[in-house]
PDB file of C-alpha atoms in Angstrom:
ATOM      1  CA  MET A1426     -90.674 113.655 112.933  1.00  0.00           C
ATOM      2  CA  SER A1427     -90.564 112.280 116.122  1.00  0.00           C
ATOM      3  CA  ARG A1428     -91.626 113.624 119.097  1.00  0.00           C
ATOM      4  CA  THR A1429     -87.337 113.515 120.234  1.00  0.00           C
ATOM      5  CA  GLU A1430     -86.445 114.717 117.360  1.00  0.00           C
ATOM      6  CA  SER A1431     -88.295 117.835 117.086  1.00  0.00           C
ATOM      7  CA  ALA A1432     -87.039 118.442 120.841  1.00  0.00           C
ATOM      8  CA  GLN A1433     -84.034 118.798 119.415  1.00  0.00           C
ATOM      9  CA  LEU A1434     -85.237 120.557 116.973  1.00  0.00           C
ATOM     10  CA  VAL A1435     -86.012 123.060 119.339  1.00  0.00           C
ATOM     11  CA  GLU A1436     -83.119 122.445 121.548  1.00  0.00           C
ATOM     12  CA  MET A1437     -81.010 123.158 119.178  1.00  0.00           C
ATOM     13  CA  VAL A1438     -83.120 126.167 118.342  1.00  0.00           C
ATOM     14  CA  LEU A1439     -83.097 128.132 121.429  1.00  0.00           C
ATOM     15  CA  GLU A1440     -79.363 127.452 122.438  1.00  0.00           C
ATOM     16  CA  GLU A1441     -78.488 129.316 118.982  1.00  0.00           C
ATOM     17  CA  MET A1442     -81.208 132.605 120.656  1.00  0.00           C
ATOM     18  CA  CYS A1443     -79.363 131.566 123.566  1.00  0.00           C
ATOM     19  CA  THR A1444     -76.033 132.320 122.438  1.00  0.00           C
ATOM     20  CA  THR A1445     -76.439 135.098 119.859  1.00  0.00           C
ATOM     21  CA  ILE A1446     -78.753 137.292 122.303  1.00  0.00           C
ATOM     22  CA  ALA A1447     -75.827 137.069 124.658  1.00  0.00           C
ATOM     23  CA  ALA A1448     -73.956 138.491 122.275  1.00  0.00           C
ATOM     24  CA  GLY A1449     -75.418 141.294 122.297  1.00  0.00           C
ATOM     25  CA  GLU A1450     -77.222 140.612 119.381  1.00  0.00           C
ATOM     26  CA  SER A1451     -80.580 140.925 118.374  1.00  0.00           C
ATOM     27  CA  VAL A1452     -83.145 137.312 116.945  1.00  0.00           C
ATOM     28  CA  LYS A1453     -85.616 138.316 115.263  1.00  0.00           C
ATOM     29  CA  ILE A1454     -88.642 136.067 114.747  1.00  0.00           C
ATOM     30  CA  SER A1455     -91.358 137.347 111.662  1.00  0.00           C
ATOM     31  CA  SER A1456     -94.241 137.396 112.506  1.00  0.00           C
ATOM     32  CA  PHE A1457     -93.881 136.636 116.423  1.00  0.00           C
ATOM     33  CA  GLY A1458     -91.035 139.853 117.325  1.00  0.00           C
ATOM     34  CA  SER A1459     -87.908 140.182 118.743  1.00  0.00           C
ATOM     35  CA  PHE A1460     -85.457 139.083 121.183  1.00  0.00           C
ATOM     36  CA  LEU A1461     -82.790 142.402 122.291  1.00  0.00           C
ATOM     37  CA  VAL A1462     -80.155 143.615 124.864  1.00  0.00           C
ATOM     38  CA  ARG A1463     -80.648 146.891 125.808  1.00  0.00           C
ATOM     39  CA  ASP A1464     -77.905 148.414 128.302  1.00  0.00           C
ATOM     40  CA  LYS A1465     -79.555 150.356 131.585  1.00  0.00           C
ATOM     41  CA  ASN A1466     -77.608 153.401 132.958  1.00  0.00           C
ATOM     42  CA  GLU A1467     -76.883 153.418 137.402  1.00  0.00           C
ATOM     43  CA  ARG A1468     -79.438 154.347 139.005  1.00  0.00           C
ATOM     44  CA  VAL A1469     -80.785 154.439 142.532  1.00  0.00           C
ATOM     45  CA  GLY A1470     -83.698 152.124 143.567  1.00  0.00           C
ATOM     46  CA  ARG A1471     -84.840 151.703 146.953  1.00  0.00           C
ATOM     47  CA  ASN A1472     -84.931 148.848 150.093  1.00  0.00           C
ATOM     48  CA  PRO A1473     -89.101 148.547 150.198  1.00  0.00           C
ATOM     49  CA  LYS A1474     -88.096 147.466 153.313  1.00  0.00           C
ATOM     50  CA  THR A1475     -86.841 150.263 155.020  1.00  0.00           C
ATOM     51  CA  GLY A1476     -86.777 152.554 152.531  1.00  0.00           C
ATOM     52  CA  GLU A1477     -83.094 153.086 152.677  1.00  0.00           C
ATOM     53  CA  GLU A1478     -82.349 153.955 149.297  1.00  0.00           C
ATOM     54  CA  VAL A1479     -79.563 151.958 146.739  1.00  0.00           C
ATOM     55  CA  PRO A1480     -77.405 151.539 143.757  1.00  0.00           C
ATOM     56  CA  ILE A1481     -78.113 149.960 141.267  1.00  0.00           C
ATOM     57  CA  SER A1482     -75.711 148.222 138.856  1.00  0.00           C
ATOM     58  CA  PRO A1483     -75.158 149.466 134.832  1.00  0.00           C
ATOM     59  CA  ARG A1484     -76.665 146.650 133.822  1.00  0.00           C
ATOM     60  CA  ARG A1485     -77.304 144.960 130.712  1.00  0.00           C
ATOM     61  CA  VAL A1486     -80.616 143.023 129.340  1.00  0.00           C
ATOM     62  CA  ALA A1487     -82.399 140.771 127.795  1.00  0.00           C
ATOM     63  CA  VAL A1488     -86.531 141.982 126.264  1.00  0.00           C
ATOM     64  CA  PHE A1489     -88.512 140.910 124.198  1.00  0.00           C
ATOM     65  CA  LYS A1490     -90.568 143.106 121.692  1.00  0.00           C
ATOM     66  CA  PRO A1491     -93.191 142.084 120.189  1.00  0.00           C
ATOM     67  CA  SER A1492     -94.645 142.356 116.550  1.00  0.00           C
ATOM     68  CA  ASN A1493     -97.716 144.322 115.415  1.00  0.00           C
ATOM     69  CA  VAL A1494     -98.947 141.035 113.733  1.00  0.00           C
ATOM     70  CA  LEU A1495     -98.945 138.825 117.283  1.00  0.00           C
ATOM     71  CA  LYS A1496     -99.747 142.559 119.652  1.00  0.00           C
ATOM     72  CA  ASP A1497    -102.262 142.190 117.081  1.00  0.00           C
ATOM     73  CA  ARG A1498    -103.681 138.760 117.262  1.00  0.00           C
ATOM     74  CA  ILE A1499    -103.926 138.778 121.088  1.00  0.00           C
ATOM     75  CA  LEU A1500    -106.327 141.610 120.984  1.00  0.00           C
ATOM     76  CA  GLU A1501    -108.444 139.473 118.183  1.00  0.00           C
ATOM     77  CA  ALA A1502    -108.395 136.868 121.000  1.00  0.00           C
ATOM     78  CA  HIS A1503    -109.640 139.044 124.055  1.00  0.00           C
ATOM     79  CA  GLY A1504    -112.766 140.431 120.838  1.00  0.00           C
ATOM     80  CA  GLU A1505    -110.541 143.323 120.850  1.00  0.00           C
ATOM     81  CA  ARG A1506    -108.810 145.831 117.874  1.00  0.00           C
ATOM     82  CA  ARG A1507    -105.776 148.001 117.792  1.00  0.00           C
ATOM     83  CA  GLY A1508    -108.080 151.279 116.876  1.00  0.00           C
ATOM     84  CA  ASP A1509    -110.596 149.954 119.665  1.00  0.00           C
ATOM     85  CA  VAL A1510    -107.327 150.789 121.930  1.00  0.00           C
ATOM     86  CA  GLU A1511    -105.666 153.218 120.155  1.00  0.00           C
ATOM     87  CA  VAL A1512    -108.886 155.749 120.371  1.00  0.00           C
ATOM     88  CA  MET A1513    -109.250 154.792 123.664  1.00  0.00           C
ATOM     89  CA  LYS A1514    -106.182 155.325 124.490  1.00  0.00           C
ATOM     90  CA  ALA A1515    -106.514 159.422 123.152  1.00  0.00           C
ATOM     91  CA  ALA A1516    -110.190 159.169 125.088  1.00  0.00           C
ATOM     92  CA  GLU A1517    -107.493 158.849 128.695  1.00  0.00           C
TER      93      GLU A1517
END
């Protein structure tokens, strides 16, 4: 497969993912993670310069949730294991 064909294929996959997520559906990539749409409620925020309270309207946001396989690979790349991290969190 040529570089151009590879780029076109990747663009097609990403376009399909974007369309699916925009429709409010989730996209799961095995051993990698899931892209989800979450609803955020209205809340009160604060202007950091003035301290003034500002209403933040409800909205939908896209989020990524990594799979356990991806989390483990990241930990292994840094010389850690999941059990080590859980023990450290429990000790805190």
